[in-house]
Coordinates of C-alpha atoms in Angstrom, one line a residue:
Chain A
M5 CA 48.2 -24.0 1.4
V6 CA 48.1 -26.6 -1.4
L7 CA 46.0 -24.3 -3.6
D8 CA 48.1 -21.2 -2.7
I9 CA 51.4 -22.9 -3.6
A10 CA 49.9 -24.5 -6.8
F11 CA 48.6 -21.1 -8.0
K12 CA 52.0 -19.4 -7.3
N13 CA 53.8 -22.1 -9.2
L14 CA 51.6 -21.6 -12.2
R15 CA 52.1 -17.9 -12.1
A16 CA 55.8 -18.4 -11.8
R17 CA 55.8 -20.2 -15.2
K18 CA 53.5 -17.9 -17.0
T19 CA 54.2 -18.7 -20.7
R20 CA 54.0 -22.4 -20.2
S21 CA 50.8 -22.1 -18.1
I22 CA 49.2 -19.8 -20.7
L23 CA 50.0 -22.1 -23.6
C24 CA 48.7 -25.1 -21.7
I25 CA 45.5 -23.3 -20.7
L26 CA 45.0 -22.3 -24.4
A27 CA 45.3 -25.9 -25.4
V28 CA 42.9 -27.0 -22.7
M29 CA 40.5 -24.3 -23.8
V30 CA 40.5 -25.6 -27.4
S31 CA 40.0 -29.2 -26.2
V32 CA 37.2 -28.4 -23.9
F33 CA 35.6 -26.2 -26.6
L34 CA 35.9 -29.1 -29.0
N35 CA 34.2 -31.3 -26.5
G36 CA 31.4 -28.8 -25.8
T37 CA 30.9 -28.2 -29.5
T38 CA 30.5 -31.8 -30.3
L39 CA 28.1 -32.1 -27.5
T40 CA 26.1 -29.2 -28.9
M41 CA 26.3 -30.7 -32.4
N42 CA 25.0 -34.1 -31.2
K43 CA 22.3 -32.3 -29.3
W44 CA 21.3 -30.2 -32.3
M45 CA 21.1 -33.3 -34.6
Y46 CA 19.0 -35.2 -32.1
E47 CA 16.7 -32.2 -31.4
T48 CA 16.2 -31.6 -35.2
M49 CA 15.5 -35.3 -35.7
T50 CA 13.0 -35.7 -32.8
S51 CA 11.2 -32.4 -33.5
E52 CA 10.8 -33.4 -37.1
L53 CA 9.6 -36.9 -36.2
A54 CA 7.2 -35.6 -33.5
K55 CA 5.0 -34.1 -36.2
Y56 CA 4.5 -37.6 -37.7
M57 CA 3.0 -39.0 -34.5
G58 CA 0.4 -41.5 -35.6
K59 CA 1.3 -41.0 -39.3
I60 CA 2.6 -43.5 -41.8
F61 CA 5.0 -42.9 -44.7
I62 CA 4.9 -45.1 -47.8
Q63 CA 8.0 -44.7 -49.9
Q64 CA 10.5 -46.4 -52.1
E65 CA 12.5 -49.1 -50.3
G66 CA 15.6 -47.7 -48.6
A67 CA 14.9 -44.1 -49.4
G68 CA 15.5 -42.7 -45.9
Y69 CA 13.9 -39.6 -44.4
P70 CA 13.0 -37.1 -45.7
P71 CA 12.1 -39.3 -48.8
I72 CA 13.9 -37.0 -51.3
D73 CA 15.4 -40.0 -53.1
S74 CA 12.1 -41.9 -53.2
S75 CA 10.1 -42.4 -56.4
I76 CA 6.7 -44.1 -56.6
R77 CA 4.4 -44.1 -59.6
Q78 CA 1.4 -41.9 -58.8
E79 CA -1.1 -44.6 -60.0
I80 CA 0.1 -46.8 -57.2
A81 CA -0.3 -43.9 -54.7
D82 CA -3.8 -43.3 -56.0
A83 CA -4.6 -47.0 -55.8
I84 CA -3.5 -47.1 -52.1
L85 CA -5.6 -44.0 -51.3
S86 CA -8.6 -45.5 -53.1
R87 CA -8.4 -48.4 -50.6
S88 CA -8.4 -46.1 -47.6
N89 CA -11.6 -47.6 -46.1
D90 CA -10.3 -51.2 -46.5
L91 CA -6.9 -50.3 -45.0
G92 CA -8.3 -48.3 -42.1
L93 CA -7.0 -45.0 -43.4
N94 CA -8.4 -41.5 -43.1
S95 CA -8.4 -40.4 -46.7
A96 CA -9.0 -36.7 -45.9
E97 CA -5.8 -36.8 -43.8
S98 CA -3.7 -38.7 -46.3
A99 CA -1.9 -37.3 -49.3
P100 CA 0.8 -38.1 -51.9
L101 CA 3.9 -35.8 -51.6
L102 CA 6.8 -34.9 -53.9
F103 CA 10.1 -33.9 -52.2
I104 CA 12.7 -32.1 -54.3
R105 CA 16.0 -31.0 -52.8
I106 CA 17.3 -27.7 -54.1
E107 CA 20.4 -27.2 -52.0
R108 CA 22.3 -29.8 -49.9
G109 CA 23.3 -29.3 -46.3
M110 CA 26.8 -28.3 -45.4
M111 CA 27.7 -32.0 -44.7
P112 CA 26.3 -35.2 -46.2
F113 CA 24.6 -36.1 -43.0
M114 CA 23.0 -32.7 -42.6
P115 CA 19.5 -32.0 -43.8
A116 CA 18.9 -30.2 -47.1
K117 CA 19.0 -26.4 -46.8
E118 CA 16.3 -25.7 -49.4
M119 CA 13.5 -28.0 -50.6
I120 CA 10.4 -28.0 -52.7
I121 CA 7.5 -30.0 -51.4
G122 CA 4.6 -30.8 -53.8
I123 CA 1.3 -31.4 -52.2
P124 CA -2.2 -31.7 -53.6
P125 CA -4.3 -28.5 -53.0
G126 CA -6.7 -29.0 -50.2
K127 CA -4.3 -31.5 -48.5
E128 CA -1.9 -28.9 -47.1
K129 CA -2.9 -29.7 -43.6
V130 CA -1.7 -33.2 -43.9
L131 CA 1.8 -31.8 -44.1
I132 CA 1.8 -28.5 -42.2
G133 CA -0.8 -29.4 -39.6
N134 CA -2.1 -26.2 -37.9
V135 CA 0.7 -23.9 -38.8
E136 CA -0.8 -20.6 -39.7
A137 CA 0.2 -18.0 -42.3
A138 CA 2.5 -15.3 -41.1
E139 CA 1.6 -13.4 -44.3
G140 CA -0.9 -14.2 -47.1
V141 CA -2.5 -17.6 -47.0
N142 CA -1.6 -21.1 -45.9
R143 CA -3.7 -23.0 -48.4
F144 CA -3.6 -23.2 -52.2
P145 CA -6.5 -21.7 -54.1
G146 CA -9.1 -24.1 -55.4
D147 CA -8.3 -23.3 -59.1
R148 CA -4.9 -25.1 -58.7
G149 CA -3.0 -22.1 -60.0
E150 CA 0.8 -22.2 -60.1
V151 CA 1.6 -20.5 -56.8
A152 CA 4.0 -21.1 -53.9
I153 CA 3.7 -20.9 -50.1
L154 CA 7.0 -20.4 -48.4
G155 CA 8.2 -21.9 -45.0
A156 CA 9.5 -19.4 -42.4
D157 CA 13.1 -19.8 -43.4
A158 CA 12.5 -20.2 -47.1
V159 CA 11.7 -16.4 -47.4
A160 CA 15.4 -15.6 -47.0
S161 CA 16.8 -18.5 -48.9
F162 CA 14.5 -18.2 -51.9
G163 CA 14.7 -14.4 -51.7
A164 CA 11.0 -13.6 -52.2
S165 CA 7.9 -12.9 -50.1
V166 CA 4.2 -12.5 -50.6
G167 CA 3.3 -10.6 -53.7
Q168 CA 6.6 -11.3 -55.3
D169 CA 7.7 -14.1 -57.6
V170 CA 10.1 -16.9 -56.7
T171 CA 12.3 -18.5 -59.3
I172 CA 12.0 -22.2 -59.2
N173 CA 13.9 -24.2 -61.7
G174 CA 13.9 -21.2 -64.0
Q175 CA 10.2 -20.4 -63.8
L176 CA 8.7 -17.5 -61.9
I177 CA 6.1 -18.6 -59.4
P178 CA 4.0 -16.0 -57.4
V179 CA 4.3 -16.3 -53.7
I180 CA 0.8 -16.3 -52.0
G181 CA 1.7 -17.0 -48.5
V182 CA 4.5 -17.3 -45.9
L183 CA 4.0 -19.8 -43.0
K184 CA 4.7 -19.1 -39.4
R185 CA 7.6 -21.1 -38.0
S186 CA 6.8 -24.8 -37.8
S187 CA 8.4 -27.3 -35.5
M188 CA 9.2 -29.3 -38.7
D189 CA 12.4 -27.9 -40.2
S190 CA 11.6 -29.6 -43.6
V191 CA 8.6 -27.3 -43.8
N192 CA 10.4 -24.2 -42.6
I193 CA 13.1 -24.5 -45.4
S194 CA 10.7 -25.5 -48.2
A195 CA 8.6 -23.8 -50.9
L196 CA 5.3 -25.7 -51.0
L197 CA 3.9 -26.0 -54.5
P198 CA 0.7 -27.7 -55.7
L199 CA 1.7 -31.3 -56.5
E200 CA 1.1 -31.0 -60.3
T201 CA 3.1 -27.8 -60.5
A202 CA 6.0 -29.4 -58.7
Q203 CA 5.8 -32.5 -60.9
R204 CA 5.8 -30.4 -64.1
L205 CA 8.6 -28.0 -63.0
F206 CA 10.9 -30.9 -62.2
A207 CA 9.8 -33.3 -64.9
Q208 CA 8.3 -35.7 -62.4
E209 CA 4.9 -36.1 -64.0
G210 CA 3.2 -39.2 -62.7
I211 CA 5.8 -39.6 -59.9
V212 CA 5.5 -38.9 -56.2
S213 CA 8.1 -39.4 -53.4
A214 CA 5.9 -40.7 -50.7
L215 CA 2.4 -41.1 -49.3
L216 CA 1.7 -39.5 -46.0
L217 CA -1.1 -41.5 -44.4
T218 CA -3.2 -41.1 -41.3
P219 CA -5.0 -44.1 -39.8
N220 CA -8.6 -43.7 -38.7
D221 CA -7.5 -44.8 -35.3
V222 CA -4.1 -43.4 -34.2
N223 CA -3.8 -46.2 -31.7
Q224 CA -4.0 -48.7 -34.6
T225 CA -1.0 -47.2 -36.5
S226 CA 1.2 -50.3 -36.0
E227 CA -1.6 -52.6 -37.2
V228 CA -2.3 -50.5 -40.2
G229 CA 1.4 -50.4 -41.0
V230 CA 1.5 -54.3 -40.9
A231 CA -1.5 -54.5 -43.2
L232 CA 0.1 -52.1 -45.7
R233 CA 3.4 -54.0 -45.7
E234 CA 1.5 -57.2 -46.5
S235 CA -0.4 -55.5 -49.3
Y236 CA 2.5 -53.6 -50.8
P237 CA 5.7 -55.6 -50.1
A238 CA 7.7 -53.8 -52.8
L239 CA 7.3 -50.5 -50.9
E240 CA 8.6 -49.4 -47.6
V241 CA 6.0 -48.7 -45.0
V242 CA 7.4 -46.4 -42.4
T243 CA 5.7 -45.6 -39.1
Q244 CA 7.1 -43.0 -36.6
D245 CA 8.9 -45.7 -34.8
D246 CA 10.5 -46.9 -38.0
M247 CA 11.5 -43.3 -38.9
L248 CA 13.1 -42.8 -35.5
A249 CA 15.1 -46.1 -35.9
E250 CA 16.1 -45.1 -39.4
A251 CA 17.1 -41.6 -38.4
Q252 CA 19.1 -43.0 -35.5
N253 CA 20.7 -45.4 -37.8
V254 CA 21.6 -42.5 -40.2
M255 CA 22.9 -40.4 -37.4
R256 CA 24.9 -43.2 -35.8
M257 CA 28.1 -42.6 -37.8
P258 CA 28.1 -38.8 -37.6
M259 CA 27.4 -39.0 -33.8
A260 CA 30.1 -41.6 -33.4
Y261 CA 32.4 -39.2 -35.4
M262 CA 31.5 -36.4 -33.1
S263 CA 32.2 -38.6 -30.0
L264 CA 35.5 -39.5 -31.5
M265 CA 36.3 -35.8 -31.8
S266 CA 35.3 -35.4 -28.2
V267 CA 37.6 -38.2 -27.1
T268 CA 40.4 -36.7 -29.3
G269 CA 39.9 -33.4 -27.4
L270 CA 40.2 -35.3 -24.1
V271 CA 43.4 -37.0 -25.2
V272 CA 44.9 -33.7 -26.4
A273 CA 44.0 -32.0 -23.1
V274 CA 45.4 -34.9 -21.1
A275 CA 48.6 -35.0 -23.2
V276 CA 49.2 -31.2 -22.9
I277 CA 48.5 -31.0 -19.2
M278 CA 50.6 -34.1 -18.5
S279 CA 53.6 -32.9 -20.5
T280 CA 53.4 -29.5 -18.8
M281 CA 53.2 -31.1 -15.4
V282 CA 55.9 -33.8 -16.0
M283 CA 58.3 -31.1 -17.1
A284 CA 57.4 -29.0 -14.0
V285 CA 57.8 -31.9 -11.7
M286 CA 61.2 -32.8 -13.2
E287 CA 62.4 -29.2 -12.8
R288 CA 61.2 -29.1 -9.3
T289 CA 62.7 -32.3 -8.0
R290 CA 64.7 -30.5 -5.4
E291 CA 61.7 -28.5 -4.3
F292 CA 59.7 -31.7 -3.7
G293 CA 62.7 -33.3 -2.0
T294 CA 63.0 -30.3 0.2
L295 CA 59.3 -30.4 1.1
R296 CA 59.7 -34.1 2.0
A297 CA 62.8 -33.3 4.0
I298 CA 61.1 -30.7 6.1
G299 CA 58.1 -32.9 6.9
G300 CA 55.8 -32.7 3.9
R301 CA 53.8 -35.9 3.5
R302 CA 53.4 -37.6 0.1
R303 CA 49.7 -36.9 -0.1
L304 CA 50.4 -33.2 0.4
I305 CA 52.8 -33.2 -2.6
M306 CA 50.3 -35.2 -4.7
G307 CA 47.7 -32.6 -3.7
M308 CA 49.9 -29.8 -4.9
V309 CA 50.4 -31.4 -8.3
F310 CA 46.7 -32.2 -8.6
A311 CA 45.8 -28.7 -7.6
E312 CA 48.0 -27.4 -10.4
T313 CA 46.5 -29.7 -13.0
L314 CA 43.0 -28.7 -11.8
F315 CA 43.8 -25.0 -12.1
L316 CA 45.1 -25.5 -15.6
A317 CA 42.0 -27.5 -16.6
L318 CA 39.5 -25.2 -15.0
I319 CA 41.1 -21.9 -16.1
G320 CA 41.1 -23.3 -19.6
G321 CA 37.7 -25.1 -19.3
L322 CA 35.4 -22.5 -17.7
P323 CA 35.8 -19.8 -20.4
S324 CA 35.1 -22.5 -23.0
I325 CA 31.6 -22.9 -21.6
G326 CA 30.9 -19.3 -22.8
F327 CA 32.1 -20.3 -26.3
V328 CA 29.9 -23.4 -26.3
L329 CA 26.9 -21.3 -25.3
L330 CA 27.7 -19.0 -28.2
V331 CA 27.9 -21.9 -30.6
S332 CA 24.6 -23.3 -29.4
S333 CA 23.0 -19.8 -29.9
W334 CA 24.5 -19.6 -33.4
M335 CA 23.2 -23.1 -34.2
N336 CA 19.7 -22.0 -33.0
T337 CA 19.5 -25.0 -30.7
S338 CA 18.3 -24.9 -27.1
P339 CA 21.2 -23.9 -24.8
P340 CA 22.9 -26.7 -22.9
N341 CA 21.2 -27.4 -19.6
A342 CA 23.0 -27.5 -16.3
G343 CA 23.8 -31.2 -16.6
Q344 CA 25.4 -30.7 -20.0
L345 CA 27.4 -27.8 -18.8
L346 CA 28.5 -29.9 -15.8
Q347 CA 29.5 -32.5 -18.3
V348 CA 31.8 -30.0 -20.1
I349 CA 33.3 -29.0 -16.8
G350 CA 33.5 -32.7 -15.9
F351 CA 35.4 -33.3 -19.1
A352 CA 38.0 -30.7 -17.9
V353 CA 38.2 -32.2 -14.5
I354 CA 38.6 -35.7 -15.8
A355 CA 41.3 -34.5 -18.1
A356 CA 43.1 -32.9 -15.1
V357 CA 42.8 -36.0 -13.0
I358 CA 44.1 -38.4 -15.7
A359 CA 46.8 -35.9 -16.6
G360 CA 47.8 -35.4 -13.0
L361 CA 48.1 -39.0 -12.0
Y362 CA 51.6 -39.7 -13.2
P363 CA 53.2 -36.4 -12.4
A364 CA 51.6 -36.4 -8.9
W365 CA 52.8 -40.0 -8.3
R366 CA 56.3 -39.1 -9.5
A367 CA 56.4 -35.9 -7.4
A368 CA 55.2 -37.8 -4.3
H369 CA 57.9 -40.4 -4.7
V370 CA 60.8 -38.0 -4.7
E371 CA 62.9 -39.0 -1.6
P372 CA 64.0 -36.3 0.9
L373 CA 67.6 -37.1 -0.1
E374 CA 66.8 -35.7 -3.6
A375 CA 66.9 -32.3 -1.9
L376 CA 70.6 -32.8 -1.2
R377 CA 71.6 -34.9 -4.2
Y378 CA 70.8 -31.9 -6.4
E379 CA 73.5 -30.0 -4.6
Chain B
M10 CA 71.1 -37.4 30.6
N11 CA 68.9 -38.7 27.7
K12 CA 70.6 -38.8 24.4
I13 CA 68.9 -37.1 21.5
V14 CA 70.8 -39.1 18.9
E15 CA 72.4 -42.5 19.4
A16 CA 74.1 -44.1 16.5
Q17 CA 75.2 -47.7 17.2
E18 CA 77.6 -49.5 14.9
V19 CA 76.1 -47.8 11.8
W20 CA 77.0 -49.0 8.4
K21 CA 75.8 -47.5 5.2
I22 CA 76.6 -49.4 2.0
Y23 CA 75.5 -48.1 -1.5
P24 CA 75.6 -50.3 -4.5
L25 CA 77.6 -48.7 -7.3
G26 CA 77.2 -51.0 -10.4
E27 CA 78.7 -54.3 -9.4
K28 CA 80.7 -52.8 -6.6
K29 CA 79.5 -51.7 -3.2
V30 CA 80.6 -48.4 -1.6
E31 CA 80.9 -48.4 2.2
A32 CA 80.0 -44.8 3.1
L33 CA 79.9 -45.5 6.8
R34 CA 81.7 -48.4 8.5
G35 CA 80.6 -49.1 12.0
V36 CA 80.1 -45.5 13.3
S37 CA 78.9 -45.0 16.8
L38 CA 78.0 -41.5 18.0
N39 CA 75.9 -40.0 20.7
V40 CA 74.5 -36.4 20.8
E41 CA 73.4 -35.0 24.1
P42 CA 70.8 -32.3 24.5
G43 CA 72.3 -28.8 24.2
E44 CA 75.4 -29.9 22.4
F45 CA 76.8 -28.2 19.3
V46 CA 78.5 -30.9 17.4
V47 CA 80.5 -30.3 14.3
I48 CA 81.4 -33.2 12.1
V49 CA 84.3 -32.5 9.9
G50 CA 86.2 -34.6 7.4
P51 CA 87.3 -34.6 3.7
S52 CA 84.9 -35.1 0.8
G53 CA 83.6 -38.7 0.7
S54 CA 84.4 -39.3 4.4
G55 CA 80.7 -40.1 5.1
K56 CA 79.8 -37.0 7.1
S57 CA 76.7 -36.1 5.1
T58 CA 75.6 -39.7 5.0
L59 CA 75.7 -39.8 8.8
L60 CA 73.7 -36.5 9.0
H61 CA 71.0 -37.9 6.7
L62 CA 70.7 -41.0 8.9
M63 CA 70.4 -38.7 12.0
G64 CA 67.8 -36.6 10.2
A65 CA 65.5 -39.6 9.4
M66 CA 66.0 -39.1 5.7
D67 CA 67.6 -42.5 5.2
I68 CA 68.1 -45.8 7.1
P69 CA 71.3 -47.6 7.9
S70 CA 72.3 -50.8 6.1
R71 CA 73.4 -52.2 9.4
G72 CA 73.4 -51.0 13.0
A73 CA 70.8 -48.6 14.4
V74 CA 70.1 -44.9 14.8
Y75 CA 67.9 -43.8 17.7
L76 CA 66.3 -40.4 17.9
D77 CA 65.0 -39.8 21.4
G78 CA 65.1 -43.5 21.9
M79 CA 63.2 -44.4 18.8
N80 CA 64.8 -46.7 16.3
L81 CA 64.4 -44.8 12.9
A82 CA 64.8 -48.0 10.9
E83 CA 61.7 -49.5 12.6
M84 CA 59.5 -46.5 11.8
G85 CA 57.3 -46.2 8.7
D86 CA 57.7 -43.5 6.1
G87 CA 54.8 -41.5 7.6
D88 CA 56.2 -41.6 11.1
R89 CA 59.7 -40.5 9.9
T90 CA 58.0 -37.7 7.9
H91 CA 56.2 -36.7 11.1
L92 CA 59.5 -36.8 13.0
R93 CA 61.2 -34.6 10.4
C94 CA 58.4 -32.1 10.6
H95 CA 58.2 -31.8 14.4
Q96 CA 61.5 -32.9 15.9
I97 CA 64.2 -32.1 13.3
G98 CA 65.2 -28.8 11.6
F99 CA 67.3 -29.1 8.5
V100 CA 69.6 -26.5 7.0
F101 CA 70.9 -27.2 3.5
Q102 CA 74.0 -26.0 1.7
M103 CA 72.0 -24.6 -1.2
F104 CA 69.3 -23.1 1.1
N105 CA 66.5 -25.0 -0.7
L106 CA 63.9 -22.2 -0.2
L107 CA 60.8 -22.3 -2.4
P108 CA 61.4 -19.6 -5.0
T109 CA 57.7 -18.7 -5.5
L110 CA 57.1 -18.0 -1.8
T111 CA 58.2 -15.0 0.2
V112 CA 60.6 -15.1 3.1
L113 CA 57.7 -15.1 5.6
E114 CA 55.8 -17.8 3.6
N115 CA 58.9 -20.0 3.4
V116 CA 59.2 -20.0 7.2
E117 CA 55.4 -20.4 7.7
L118 CA 55.5 -23.4 5.4
V119 CA 56.9 -25.8 8.0
L120 CA 54.4 -24.5 10.6
R121 CA 51.6 -25.1 8.1
L122 CA 53.0 -28.6 7.6
A123 CA 52.8 -29.1 11.3
G124 CA 49.2 -28.0 11.4
V125 CA 49.8 -24.7 13.2
G126 CA 46.9 -22.2 12.9
R127 CA 47.3 -19.0 10.8
S128 CA 47.7 -16.4 13.5
V129 CA 50.1 -18.5 15.6
R130 CA 52.3 -19.4 12.7
R131 CA 52.4 -15.8 11.4
A132 CA 53.5 -14.7 14.9
R133 CA 56.1 -17.5 15.2
A134 CA 57.5 -17.0 11.7
T135 CA 57.9 -13.3 12.3
E136 CA 59.5 -13.9 15.7
V137 CA 62.1 -16.4 14.4
L138 CA 62.9 -14.2 11.4
A139 CA 63.5 -11.4 13.8
Q140 CA 65.9 -13.7 15.7
V141 CA 68.0 -14.2 12.5
G142 CA 67.8 -10.4 11.7
L143 CA 65.4 -10.4 8.8
T144 CA 62.6 -8.2 9.9
E145 CA 62.9 -5.9 6.9
Q146 CA 62.8 -8.7 4.3
L147 CA 59.6 -10.6 5.3
H148 CA 57.9 -10.0 1.9
H149 CA 61.0 -10.5 -0.3
R150 CA 61.4 -13.5 -2.5
P151 CA 64.5 -15.6 -2.1
A152 CA 65.9 -14.3 -5.5
Q153 CA 65.9 -10.8 -4.0
L154 CA 68.2 -11.8 -1.1
S155 CA 72.0 -12.4 -0.7
G156 CA 73.4 -15.8 -0.1
G157 CA 73.8 -15.1 3.6
E158 CA 70.3 -13.8 3.9
R159 CA 68.9 -16.8 2.2
Q160 CA 70.7 -19.1 4.6
R161 CA 69.3 -17.1 7.5
V162 CA 65.8 -17.7 6.1
A163 CA 66.7 -21.4 5.9
I164 CA 67.8 -21.3 9.6
A165 CA 64.6 -19.6 10.6
R166 CA 62.6 -22.2 8.7
A167 CA 64.5 -25.0 10.4
L168 CA 63.9 -23.5 13.8
A169 CA 60.3 -22.4 13.4
N170 CA 58.8 -25.6 14.8
R171 CA 61.2 -25.5 17.8
P172 CA 62.9 -28.8 16.8
R173 CA 64.8 -30.9 19.3
L174 CA 67.6 -31.2 16.8
L175 CA 68.9 -28.8 14.2
L176 CA 71.0 -30.5 11.5
A177 CA 73.0 -28.4 9.1
D178 CA 74.7 -29.8 6.0
E179 CA 77.6 -27.6 4.9
P180 CA 75.6 -24.4 5.8
T181 CA 78.5 -22.2 5.0
G182 CA 79.7 -24.0 1.9
N183 CA 78.0 -21.7 -0.5
L184 CA 78.8 -18.4 1.3
D185 CA 81.8 -16.1 1.5
S186 CA 83.8 -16.4 4.7
A187 CA 82.3 -13.4 6.4
S188 CA 78.7 -14.6 5.7
G189 CA 79.8 -18.1 6.7
L190 CA 81.1 -16.9 10.1
A191 CA 77.9 -14.9 10.7
I192 CA 75.9 -18.1 10.1
V193 CA 78.1 -20.1 12.5
D194 CA 77.7 -17.2 15.0
L195 CA 74.0 -17.5 14.7
F196 CA 74.2 -21.2 15.5
R197 CA 76.2 -20.4 18.5
Q198 CA 73.6 -18.0 19.7
F199 CA 70.8 -20.5 19.3
N200 CA 73.0 -23.2 20.9
A201 CA 73.5 -20.9 23.9
T202 CA 69.7 -20.9 24.4
G203 CA 69.7 -24.7 24.6
Q204 CA 69.2 -25.7 20.9
T205 CA 71.0 -28.9 20.0
I206 CA 72.9 -28.6 16.8
V207 CA 74.8 -31.0 14.6
M208 CA 76.7 -29.3 11.7
V209 CA 78.6 -31.0 8.9
T210 CA 81.5 -29.0 7.3
H211 CA 84.7 -29.7 5.5
N212 CA 86.1 -26.4 7.0
E213 CA 88.0 -27.6 10.1
E214 CA 88.4 -24.0 11.3
L215 CA 84.7 -23.8 12.1
A216 CA 85.1 -26.7 14.5
R217 CA 86.4 -24.3 17.2
Y218 CA 83.0 -22.7 17.5
A219 CA 81.4 -26.1 18.5
S220 CA 81.2 -27.7 21.9
R221 CA 82.4 -31.0 20.3
E222 CA 84.3 -31.9 17.2
V223 CA 83.9 -35.3 15.4
V224 CA 86.3 -36.2 12.7
L225 CA 85.3 -38.7 10.1
R226 CA 87.6 -40.3 7.6
D227 CA 86.8 -43.1 5.2
G228 CA 83.5 -43.8 6.9
Q229 CA 84.9 -44.1 10.3
I230 CA 85.2 -41.8 13.3
V231 CA 88.8 -41.0 14.0
V232 CA 88.3 -38.2 16.6
Q233 CA 85.4 -37.8 18.9

């Protein structure tokens, strides 16, 4: 009965109900989208860092990840690599890298959209691991020619493919290979160049961004990291754990901002539903008084009002899930799991419960005599 | 015979700013089963206040109102609500039907509140609506009915739970004289079957249809 009457009341006030449902839809969509954005940022970060399991970055102090803003003299990098045996490093699996950002992300906290990564020929595997070539080759030729290998997404952004030339900083460079998709987004969006070519094209001769090092014993990564810090205190030695902490630190503000948007969505949803319901309760004082006069208990009236708020929240909230799924598909992130979808629906339900408290209390405390006073 | 209603020295005082308004001043009134009592009096005489007290919608400032021997002032809100649901039927001047529900649903509502099952309440609502002559309008909404028809629905709703006491507050006050007389005639018919009715009206002419007339003036009974 409660649901029946609640639904009929909403239907009787169509315009107001529809406007309220639209507002709830936007709020729930906002909540779901921020959830997806946070998820996307976290997934991007963790998948990127997963590839550096057991690796160590050496970069300029405070450069962040990826070390685009880092600058180390190459002679220092060479000196570190020459001490590989002393430091417990696998020299074959270690290499200096140069990172150059071509295009920034949409927002300051988002990763770059296009990058150049310079890497010494023969050391490609240090960066790309076992990612195979989708087309052409995945290694630079031994003669250190000026060639490029593109990541999976770089084909579109750089507008060239194998056999064609790509324009980098005004110079045409032949593309010799396109990589299959890597789990590292920084590789997918990049054009890989031989280190010297990248240095020359961007006037960074004698400069590298970072050293990517692999310890002989992966289980000794932390110990090797400590030894490197002691030997090179002016540089930043970053293990995977450090990178994770750094990335989390960088993402703290944007994620907090997203959470704030989510809370704003909740406040908006609560305010809209509550104002709709308070207005409805005020208009229906005589109706509630009549219900009390003919034997309706307070909890029944509370239930009626709560049922109306729940209808408003769910009718607005459920379609928003479809929009959230669309956004997650558009952002190429894994779709929200059942728990996360429940969280979005939970958001709508919480909004309904909070918004319904005062109107329900108010309606339940209408005295039976109100039915007659309004006469 | 057991009294259905027994009001003993009932006072009802309302605060009005710094003043106090004495709506009822020591009213004593008994209603026996099967009676059709009409309470008449001018506006402000306290007749509606007395009806509210008899209908367990309010409690007296002094004195006591008993319904079937139970002191209403000593009952909690939940018990008074239960009493209004099962023992009392109320007919309002403005009908007070739920506008979103059909005629049938409005009558079924009180049966639903009383916990009556779907098939029984559907049958009972149809039966009582037939008794008030509304078999053709079961699925109409109140807005589609005339004033007289709406009041018939309200009477059907009030009688659906077979209450011990039917209270009517100015039930003809919002109707033309013909419709008003038809409503009073309906009350007489139900009273003839044993239904106890107390009706408040300012129209003294209607008193002749009742088995007893009570006249209130300035919060006191002057004729009983």
